[in-house]
Structure formats: C-alpha cells, structure tokens
Amino acid sequence: AQSVTQPDIHITVSEGASLELRCNYSYGATPYLFWYVQSPGQGLQLLLKYFSGDTLVQGIKGFEAEFKRSQSSFNLRKPSVHWSDAAEYFCAVGPSNTGKLIFGQGTTLQVKP
Amino acid sequence: DTEVTQTPKHLVMGMTNKKSLKCEQHMGHRAMYWYKQKAKKPPELMFVYSYEKLSINESVPSRFSPECPNSSLLNLHLHALQPEDSALYLCASSQVRTGNTEAFFGQGTRLTVV
C-alpha cells in the first residue's frame, strides 16, 4: 500500500537552530516526492520536489531535502530556522503526471524566540 | 501567473442550503483537483478532472457535486451538507503529462455547516 509517514507530530526548535523533519514513504513505483508548507488557515505552498537526478534538492526559503532510496526517506532540513518558519509541514508522494498526492499526517513546527 | 484562486474564502451554510465553491487558474493546467482538509489533518483527495472530464471520484457523497465548465474553472456544488462536512476545501491544478510536474494549491475555502 502507498503511504507516507511523518514520525514527528510536533517539533519545537529555537530560532537560529537547525531543523530536520523526517519523512518515510512506501510506494510501489518510482516515487515522486514533495514537501509542502501550510500556515494556519492557508493553502499549501510547495517547498521542494524530487523527481530524479541529484538526491539533494534545494527548495525555497532556504530548505533542502535529501532522497535516500535505501531508507525510503525524504527528510527536510534547514540550517537556521526563522520565526516565520512556524507552520505545518506535509510530506507527500505521488505519480509524476498528476496532482493525486498521498500526504503524511504533517509535522507542526513551533519556533521559540 | 502561478496562482490558483478560490472563492469565497469563508462560507457558512445551513444544512438545507445550496452553495457553490469556485476555483480558477490561468496556468494552462488541464488537471484540476478538489481536496478536503479537516483541522490538524492532511488534505484528502475528493475529485480529479483531467481535460475537463471527471477522472477520479474518491467515493465522495453525492451531496458534493463537482463541475468543470472549462479548462480554467472548477466548481464544487454543495447541497444538504452535514456539520461534519465543515472543513477547508482546497483546489489544486497541475499539468497532465508524464515527467516533471507539480500541483499548485489555492488558499482554500473555509466551510462551516450549521
């Protein structure tokens, strides 16, 4: 079965600290992986995506993610978190040619001053 | 223009009302989607339109009726909803082709059924 697991429901980090949000997937075919961010009451904004090629992908707002096929993981990282990064983060997997996405349960990021 | 525009932003409706949610994009995308998102939960796919034809219906109750009148517009008609249908309804669009593509999401309509 296709699924996405985000093991951390809630993470709190201090402003300026580094961040890593975990994502593990189960997908029968070649996975196409995404990280979206959602501020309260807002829609989803794409941070980055992985389709093929270099397994370290750069996204917007200083985020990056690394695809590790052997671990079925696609973890999101940021070297220095800003207060404005506080939001809900969703990892998603799907076929490359549609927007039919399977989302993880999300990780809520809280940033301490 | 990389926007998906949804109207209204907020909607309160009674259980006997009929209302519609609207979604518009001008990116030339030929696939459009409706997702439903409950509080503290991930979005759940409801419908997919490909080239203005309904291609996926994820067993959604008939009180939700989608419509795609042209390649830029997507509607969701609501009738006889239940309080448990209160949620954020997200529209998304994408290209329809193999290879590198992604879904663009609107800001959503916050629906409250009373």
PDB file of C-alpha atoms in Angstrom:
ATOM      1  CA  ALA A   1       0.000   0.000   0.000  1.00  0.00           C
ATOM      2  CA  GLN A   2       1.132   3.521  -0.698  1.00  0.00           C
ATOM      3  CA  SER A   3       1.723   5.613   2.384  1.00  0.00           C
ATOM      4  CA  VAL A   4       3.734   8.426   3.861  1.00  0.00           C
ATOM      5  CA  THR A   5       4.824   8.563   7.482  1.00  0.00           C
ATOM      6  CA  GLN A   6       5.963  11.651   9.304  1.00  0.00           C
ATOM      7  CA  PRO A   7       7.080  10.306  12.682  1.00  0.00           C
ATOM      8  CA  ASP A   8       7.164  13.655  14.456  1.00  0.00           C
ATOM      9  CA  ILE A   9       3.761  15.215  15.073  1.00  0.00           C
ATOM     10  CA  HIS A  10       5.165  18.297  16.770  1.00  0.00           C
ATOM     11  CA  ILE A  11       8.666  19.767  16.847  1.00  0.00           C
ATOM     12  CA  THR A  12       9.904  22.828  18.726  1.00  0.00           C
ATOM     13  CA  VAL A  13      13.205  24.449  17.844  1.00  0.00           C
ATOM     14  CA  SER A  14      14.869  27.681  18.873  1.00  0.00           C
ATOM     15  CA  GLU A  15      15.226  30.436  16.333  1.00  0.00           C
ATOM     16  CA  GLY A  16      18.567  30.102  14.593  1.00  0.00           C
ATOM     17  CA  ALA A  17      18.860  26.387  15.318  1.00  0.00           C
ATOM     18  CA  SER A  18      18.979  23.759  12.622  1.00  0.00           C
ATOM     19  CA  LEU A  19      15.926  21.737  11.652  1.00  0.00           C
ATOM     20  CA  GLU A  20      15.276  18.286  10.280  1.00  0.00           C
ATOM     21  CA  LEU A  21      11.780  16.953   9.606  1.00  0.00           C
ATOM     22  CA  ARG A  22      11.524  13.276   8.868  1.00  0.00           C
ATOM     23  CA  CYS A  23       9.517  11.594   6.124  1.00  0.00           C
ATOM     24  CA  ASN A  24       9.339   7.929   5.189  1.00  0.00           C
ATOM     25  CA  TYR A  25       7.330   6.600   2.285  1.00  0.00           C
ATOM     26  CA  SER A  26       6.029   3.362   0.882  1.00  0.00           C
ATOM     27  CA  TYR A  27       5.354   3.477  -2.830  1.00  0.00           C
ATOM     28  CA  GLY A  28       5.288   0.693  -5.382  1.00  0.00           C
ATOM     29  CA  ALA A  29       6.708   2.604  -8.314  1.00  0.00           C
ATOM     30  CA  THR A  30       9.362   5.251  -8.615  1.00  0.00           C
ATOM     31  CA  PRO A  31       8.328   7.843  -6.046  1.00  0.00           C
ATOM     32  CA  TYR A  32       7.880  11.489  -6.801  1.00  0.00           C
ATOM     33  CA  LEU A  33       8.276  13.323  -3.521  1.00  0.00           C
ATOM     34  CA  PHE A  34       7.190  16.721  -2.299  1.00  0.00           C
ATOM     35  CA  TRP A  35       7.340  18.888   0.772  1.00  0.00           C
ATOM     36  CA  TYR A  36       4.573  21.436   1.286  1.00  0.00           C
ATOM     37  CA  VAL A  37       4.188  24.063   3.994  1.00  0.00           C
ATOM     38  CA  GLN A  38       0.877  25.368   5.302  1.00  0.00           C
ATOM     39  CA  SER A  39       0.373  28.386   7.523  1.00  0.00           C
ATOM     40  CA  PRO A  40      -2.785  28.422   9.673  1.00  0.00           C
ATOM     41  CA  GLY A  41      -5.933  28.745   7.581  1.00  0.00           C
ATOM     42  CA  GLN A  42      -3.950  28.936   4.362  1.00  0.00           C
ATOM     43  CA  GLY A  43      -3.374  26.752   1.349  1.00  0.00           C
ATOM     44  CA  LEU A  44      -0.329  24.631   0.679  1.00  0.00           C
ATOM     45  CA  GLN A  45       2.877  26.067  -0.710  1.00  0.00           C
ATOM     46  CA  LEU A  46       5.391  23.807  -2.400  1.00  0.00           C
ATOM     47  CA  LEU A  47       8.810  23.963  -0.750  1.00  0.00           C
ATOM     48  CA  LEU A  48      10.610  21.487  -2.976  1.00  0.00           C
ATOM     49  CA  LYS A  49      10.183  18.359  -5.037  1.00  0.00           C
ATOM     50  CA  TYR A  50      12.191  15.353  -6.126  1.00  0.00           C
ATOM     51  CA  PHE A  51      11.595  13.546  -9.372  1.00  0.00           C
ATOM     52  CA  SER A  52      15.010  12.188 -10.366  1.00  0.00           C
ATOM     53  CA  GLY A  53      18.676  13.062 -10.551  1.00  0.00           C
ATOM     54  CA  ASP A  54      20.634  14.624  -7.728  1.00  0.00           C
ATOM     55  CA  THR A  55      19.289  13.238  -4.478  1.00  0.00           C
ATOM     56  CA  LEU A  56      19.883  16.505  -2.617  1.00  0.00           C
ATOM     57  CA  VAL A  57      17.309  19.045  -3.733  1.00  0.00           C
ATOM     58  CA  GLN A  58      17.155  22.705  -2.924  1.00  0.00           C
ATOM     59  CA  GLY A  59      13.901  24.491  -2.339  1.00  0.00           C
ATOM     60  CA  ILE A  60      12.552  27.870  -1.453  1.00  0.00           C
ATOM     61  CA  LYS A  61      13.087  29.706   1.833  1.00  0.00           C
ATOM     62  CA  GLY A  62      16.440  28.016   2.402  1.00  0.00           C
ATOM     63  CA  PHE A  63      15.061  24.476   2.709  1.00  0.00           C
ATOM     64  CA  GLU A  64      16.649  21.375   1.270  1.00  0.00           C
ATOM     65  CA  ALA A  65      15.766  17.692   1.297  1.00  0.00           C
ATOM     66  CA  GLU A  66      17.681  14.503   0.662  1.00  0.00           C
ATOM     67  CA  PHE A  67      16.215  11.462  -1.037  1.00  0.00           C
ATOM     68  CA  LYS A  68      17.577   8.170   0.287  1.00  0.00           C
ATOM     69  CA  ARG A  69      16.150   5.261  -1.634  1.00  0.00           C
ATOM     70  CA  SER A  70      17.735   2.641   0.648  1.00  0.00           C
ATOM     71  CA  GLN A  71      15.970   4.149   3.659  1.00  0.00           C
ATOM     72  CA  SER A  72      12.764   5.160   1.820  1.00  0.00           C
ATOM     73  CA  SER A  73      13.226   8.601   3.283  1.00  0.00           C
ATOM     74  CA  PHE A  74      12.962  12.181   2.128  1.00  0.00           C
ATOM     75  CA  ASN A  75      13.911  14.338   5.095  1.00  0.00           C
ATOM     76  CA  LEU A  76      13.596  18.100   5.058  1.00  0.00           C
ATOM     77  CA  ARG A  77      16.349  20.284   6.501  1.00  0.00           C
ATOM     78  CA  LYS A  78      17.115  23.905   7.152  1.00  0.00           C
ATOM     79  CA  PRO A  79      20.394  25.102   8.685  1.00  0.00           C
ATOM     80  CA  SER A  80      18.934  28.068  10.573  1.00  0.00           C
ATOM     81  CA  VAL A  81      15.259  28.390  11.411  1.00  0.00           C
ATOM     82  CA  HIS A  82      13.446  31.727  11.392  1.00  0.00           C
ATOM     83  CA  TRP A  83      10.360  32.548  13.463  1.00  0.00           C
ATOM     84  CA  SER A  84       8.363  32.814  10.219  1.00  0.00           C
ATOM     85  CA  ASP A  85       9.014  29.124   9.535  1.00  0.00           C
ATOM     86  CA  ALA A  86       6.488  28.149  12.200  1.00  0.00           C
ATOM     87  CA  ALA A  87       3.803  26.249  10.285  1.00  0.00           C
ATOM     88  CA  GLU A  88       2.541  22.794   9.372  1.00  0.00           C
ATOM     89  CA  TYR A  89       4.762  20.760   7.075  1.00  0.00           C
ATOM     90  CA  PHE A  90       3.478  17.966   4.878  1.00  0.00           C
ATOM     91  CA  CYS A  91       5.478  15.375   3.021  1.00  0.00           C
ATOM     92  CA  ALA A  92       3.682  13.882   0.024  1.00  0.00           C
ATOM     93  CA  VAL A  93       4.241  11.229  -2.608  1.00  0.00           C
ATOM     94  CA  GLY A  94       2.557  10.789  -5.950  1.00  0.00           C
ATOM     95  CA  PRO A  95       2.834   9.915  -9.585  1.00  0.00           C
ATOM     96  CA  SER A  96       4.736  12.407 -11.659  1.00  0.00           C
ATOM     97  CA  ASN A  97       1.947  13.227 -14.034  1.00  0.00           C
ATOM     98  CA  THR A  98      -0.885  14.102 -11.698  1.00  0.00           C
ATOM     99  CA  GLY A  99      -1.582  16.022  -8.544  1.00  0.00           C
ATOM    100  CA  LYS A 100      -3.088  12.979  -6.883  1.00  0.00           C
ATOM    101  CA  LEU A 101      -0.964  13.129  -3.787  1.00  0.00           C
ATOM    102  CA  ILE A 102      -0.726  10.962  -0.717  1.00  0.00           C
ATOM    103  CA  PHE A 103       0.112  13.110   2.262  1.00  0.00           C
ATOM    104  CA  GLY A 104       1.752  12.312   5.545  1.00  0.00           C
ATOM    105  CA  GLN A 105      -0.014  13.361   8.738  1.00  0.00           C
ATOM    106  CA  GLY A 106       2.021  16.515   8.964  1.00  0.00           C
ATOM    107  CA  THR A 107       4.526  17.945  11.416  1.00  0.00           C
ATOM    108  CA  THR A 108       3.760  21.103  13.335  1.00  0.00           C
ATOM    109  CA  LEU A 109       6.832  23.274  13.727  1.00  0.00           C
ATOM    110  CA  GLN A 110       6.984  25.713  16.607  1.00  0.00           C
ATOM    111  CA  VAL A 111       9.866  28.196  16.793  1.00  0.00           C
ATOM    112  CA  LYS A 112      10.987  29.581  20.148  1.00  0.00           C
ATOM    113  CA  PRO A 113      12.454  33.099  20.289  1.00  0.00           C
TER     114      PRO A 113
ATOM    115  CA  ASP B   1       0.682  33.846 -13.126  1.00  0.00           C
ATOM    116  CA  THR B   2       1.152  30.842 -10.845  1.00  0.00           C
ATOM    117  CA  GLU B   3      -1.962  31.327  -8.773  1.00  0.00           C
ATOM    118  CA  VAL B   4      -4.981  29.220  -8.069  1.00  0.00           C
ATOM    119  CA  THR B   5      -7.792  31.468  -6.872  1.00  0.00           C
ATOM    120  CA  GLN B   6     -10.614  30.173  -4.724  1.00  0.00           C
ATOM    121  CA  THR B   7     -13.808  31.972  -3.794  1.00  0.00           C
ATOM    122  CA  PRO B   8     -15.261  32.547  -1.332  1.00  0.00           C
ATOM    123  CA  LYS B   9     -12.581  32.422   1.364  1.00  0.00           C
ATOM    124  CA  HIS B  10     -15.165  31.686   4.039  1.00  0.00           C
ATOM    125  CA  LEU B  11     -18.646  30.225   3.770  1.00  0.00           C
ATOM    126  CA  VAL B  12     -21.270  29.475   6.398  1.00  0.00           C
ATOM    127  CA  MET B  13     -24.259  27.485   5.222  1.00  0.00           C
ATOM    128  CA  GLY B  14     -27.226  25.728   6.709  1.00  0.00           C
ATOM    129  CA  MET B  15     -27.911  22.070   6.149  1.00  0.00           C
ATOM    130  CA  THR B  16     -30.727  22.834   3.702  1.00  0.00           C
ATOM    131  CA  ASN B  17     -28.797  25.392   1.658  1.00  0.00           C
ATOM    132  CA  LYS B  18     -27.280  25.048  -1.774  1.00  0.00           C
ATOM    133  CA  LYS B  19     -23.973  26.786  -2.362  1.00  0.00           C
ATOM    134  CA  SER B  20     -21.002  26.547  -4.695  1.00  0.00           C
ATOM    135  CA  LEU B  21     -17.268  26.844  -4.277  1.00  0.00           C
ATOM    136  CA  LYS B  22     -15.278  28.235  -7.186  1.00  0.00           C
ATOM    137  CA  CYS B  23     -11.713  27.741  -8.320  1.00  0.00           C
ATOM    138  CA  GLU B  24      -9.870  29.402 -11.184  1.00  0.00           C
ATOM    139  CA  GLN B  25      -6.401  29.069 -12.664  1.00  0.00           C
ATOM    140  CA  HIS B  26      -4.746  30.595 -15.724  1.00  0.00           C
ATOM    141  CA  MET B  27      -1.607  28.488 -15.897  1.00  0.00           C
ATOM    142  CA  GLY B  28      -2.881  26.364 -18.764  1.00  0.00           C
ATOM    143  CA  HIS B  29      -3.169  23.353 -16.491  1.00  0.00           C
ATOM    144  CA  ARG B  30      -5.538  20.670 -17.740  1.00  0.00           C
ATOM    145  CA  ALA B  31      -5.839  18.763 -14.458  1.00  0.00           C
ATOM    146  CA  MET B  32      -7.749  20.177 -11.511  1.00  0.00           C
ATOM    147  CA  TYR B  33      -8.475  18.745  -8.095  1.00  0.00           C
ATOM    148  CA  TRP B  34     -10.628  19.157  -5.035  1.00  0.00           C
ATOM    149  CA  TYR B  35      -9.173  18.232  -1.667  1.00  0.00           C
ATOM    150  CA  LYS B  36     -10.871  18.317   1.740  1.00  0.00           C
ATOM    151  CA  GLN B  37      -8.864  19.094   4.837  1.00  0.00           C
ATOM    152  CA  LYS B  38     -10.114  18.725   8.394  1.00  0.00           C
ATOM    153  CA  ALA B  39      -8.379  20.535  11.221  1.00  0.00           C
ATOM    154  CA  LYS B  40      -4.991  19.096  12.159  1.00  0.00           C
ATOM    155  CA  LYS B  41      -5.217  16.549   9.327  1.00  0.00           C
ATOM    156  CA  PRO B  42      -3.639  16.250   5.879  1.00  0.00           C
ATOM    157  CA  PRO B  43      -5.624  17.039   2.737  1.00  0.00           C
ATOM    158  CA  GLU B  44      -7.715  14.195   1.345  1.00  0.00           C
ATOM    159  CA  LEU B  45      -8.385  13.933  -2.362  1.00  0.00           C
ATOM    160  CA  MET B  46     -12.039  14.190  -3.399  1.00  0.00           C
ATOM    161  CA  PHE B  47     -12.128  14.614  -7.178  1.00  0.00           C
ATOM    162  CA  VAL B  48      -9.797  14.856 -10.146  1.00  0.00           C
ATOM    163  CA  TYR B  49     -10.639  16.399 -13.507  1.00  0.00           C
ATOM    164  CA  SER B  50      -8.433  15.730 -16.491  1.00  0.00           C
ATOM    165  CA  TYR B  51      -9.124  17.644 -19.700  1.00  0.00           C
ATOM    166  CA  GLU B  52     -12.420  18.798 -18.191  1.00  0.00           C
ATOM    167  CA  LYS B  53     -13.605  15.241 -17.614  1.00  0.00           C
ATOM    168  CA  LEU B  54     -14.054  13.679 -14.207  1.00  0.00           C
ATOM    169  CA  SER B  55     -11.351  11.041 -13.918  1.00  0.00           C
ATOM    170  CA  ILE B  56     -11.322  10.252 -10.199  1.00  0.00           C
ATOM    171  CA  ASN B  57     -14.072  10.332  -7.598  1.00  0.00           C
ATOM    172  CA  GLU B  58     -12.776   9.116  -4.264  1.00  0.00           C
ATOM    173  CA  SER B  59     -16.155   7.753  -3.140  1.00  0.00           C
ATOM    174  CA  VAL B  60     -17.376  11.202  -2.194  1.00  0.00           C
ATOM    175  CA  PRO B  61     -21.054  11.512  -1.083  1.00  0.00           C
ATOM    176  CA  SER B  62     -23.422  12.809  -3.731  1.00  0.00           C
ATOM    177  CA  ARG B  63     -24.145  15.943  -1.706  1.00  0.00           C
ATOM    178  CA  PHE B  64     -20.848  17.138  -3.216  1.00  0.00           C
ATOM    179  CA  SER B  65     -21.139  17.665  -6.960  1.00  0.00           C
ATOM    180  CA  PRO B  66     -18.102  18.814  -8.962  1.00  0.00           C
ATOM    181  CA  GLU B  67     -18.220  20.611 -12.260  1.00  0.00           C
ATOM    182  CA  CYS B  68     -15.508  21.695 -14.672  1.00  0.00           C
ATOM    183  CA  PRO B  69     -17.141  24.090 -17.171  1.00  0.00           C
ATOM    184  CA  ASN B  70     -13.886  24.900 -18.959  1.00  0.00           C
ATOM    185  CA  SER B  71     -10.154  24.391 -18.655  1.00  0.00           C
ATOM    186  CA  SER B  72      -9.722  27.294 -16.232  1.00  0.00           C
ATOM    187  CA  LEU B  73     -12.641  26.804 -13.881  1.00  0.00           C
ATOM    188  CA  LEU B  74     -13.617  24.206 -11.340  1.00  0.00           C
ATOM    189  CA  ASN B  75     -16.725  24.334  -9.196  1.00  0.00           C
ATOM    190  CA  LEU B  76     -17.909  22.303  -6.241  1.00  0.00           C
ATOM    191  CA  HIS B  77     -21.666  22.391  -5.725  1.00  0.00           C
ATOM    192  CA  LEU B  78     -22.856  21.728  -2.201  1.00  0.00           C
ATOM    193  CA  HIS B  79     -26.316  20.593  -1.161  1.00  0.00           C
ATOM    194  CA  ALA B  80     -27.766  19.191   2.035  1.00  0.00           C
ATOM    195  CA  LEU B  81     -24.437  19.099   3.809  1.00  0.00           C
ATOM    196  CA  GLN B  82     -23.871  17.832   7.321  1.00  0.00           C
ATOM    197  CA  PRO B  83     -21.995  19.574  10.129  1.00  0.00           C
ATOM    198  CA  GLU B  84     -19.191  17.026   9.751  1.00  0.00           C
ATOM    199  CA  ASP B  85     -18.584  18.404   6.254  1.00  0.00           C
ATOM    200  CA  SER B  86     -17.185  21.551   7.816  1.00  0.00           C
ATOM    201  CA  ALA B  87     -13.578  21.767   6.642  1.00  0.00           C
ATOM    202  CA  LEU B  88     -11.081  23.646   4.494  1.00  0.00           C
ATOM    203  CA  TYR B  89     -11.706  22.842   0.838  1.00  0.00           C
ATOM    204  CA  LEU B  90      -8.627  23.158  -1.319  1.00  0.00           C
ATOM    205  CA  CYS B  91      -8.465  23.363  -5.067  1.00  0.00           C
ATOM    206  CA  ALA B  92      -5.306  22.450  -6.951  1.00  0.00           C
ATOM    207  CA  SER B  93      -4.165  22.270 -10.544  1.00  0.00           C
ATOM    208  CA  SER B  94      -1.335  20.682 -12.461  1.00  0.00           C
ATOM    209  CA  GLN B  95      -0.209  19.811 -15.923  1.00  0.00           C
ATOM    210  CA  VAL B  96      -1.293  16.465 -17.319  1.00  0.00           C
ATOM    211  CA  ARG B  97       1.711  14.750 -18.799  1.00  0.00           C
ATOM    212  CA  THR B  98       4.388  12.285 -17.836  1.00  0.00           C
ATOM    213  CA  GLY B  99       7.501  13.715 -16.333  1.00  0.00           C
ATOM    214  CA  ASN B 100       8.194  16.682 -14.174  1.00  0.00           C
ATOM    215  CA  THR B 101       5.091  18.319 -12.815  1.00  0.00           C
ATOM    216  CA  GLU B 102       3.663  19.516  -9.524  1.00  0.00           C
ATOM    217  CA  ALA B 103       0.342  20.584  -8.052  1.00  0.00           C
ATOM    218  CA  PHE B 104      -0.368  24.224  -7.243  1.00  0.00           C
ATOM    219  CA  PHE B 105      -2.851  24.816  -4.442  1.00  0.00           C
ATOM    220  CA  GLY B 106      -5.275  27.634  -3.812  1.00  0.00           C
ATOM    221  CA  GLN B 107      -5.733  29.266  -0.412  1.00  0.00           C
ATOM    222  CA  GLY B 108      -8.857  27.279   0.273  1.00  0.00           C
ATOM    223  CA  THR B 109     -12.448  27.927   1.267  1.00  0.00           C
ATOM    224  CA  ARG B 110     -13.203  27.544   4.959  1.00  0.00           C
ATOM    225  CA  LEU B 111     -16.660  25.960   5.061  1.00  0.00           C
ATOM    226  CA  THR B 112     -18.820  25.846   8.168  1.00  0.00           C
ATOM    227  CA  VAL B 113     -22.083  23.900   8.081  1.00  0.00           C
ATOM    228  CA  VAL B 114     -24.580  24.883  10.782  1.00  0.00           C
TER     229      VAL B 114
END
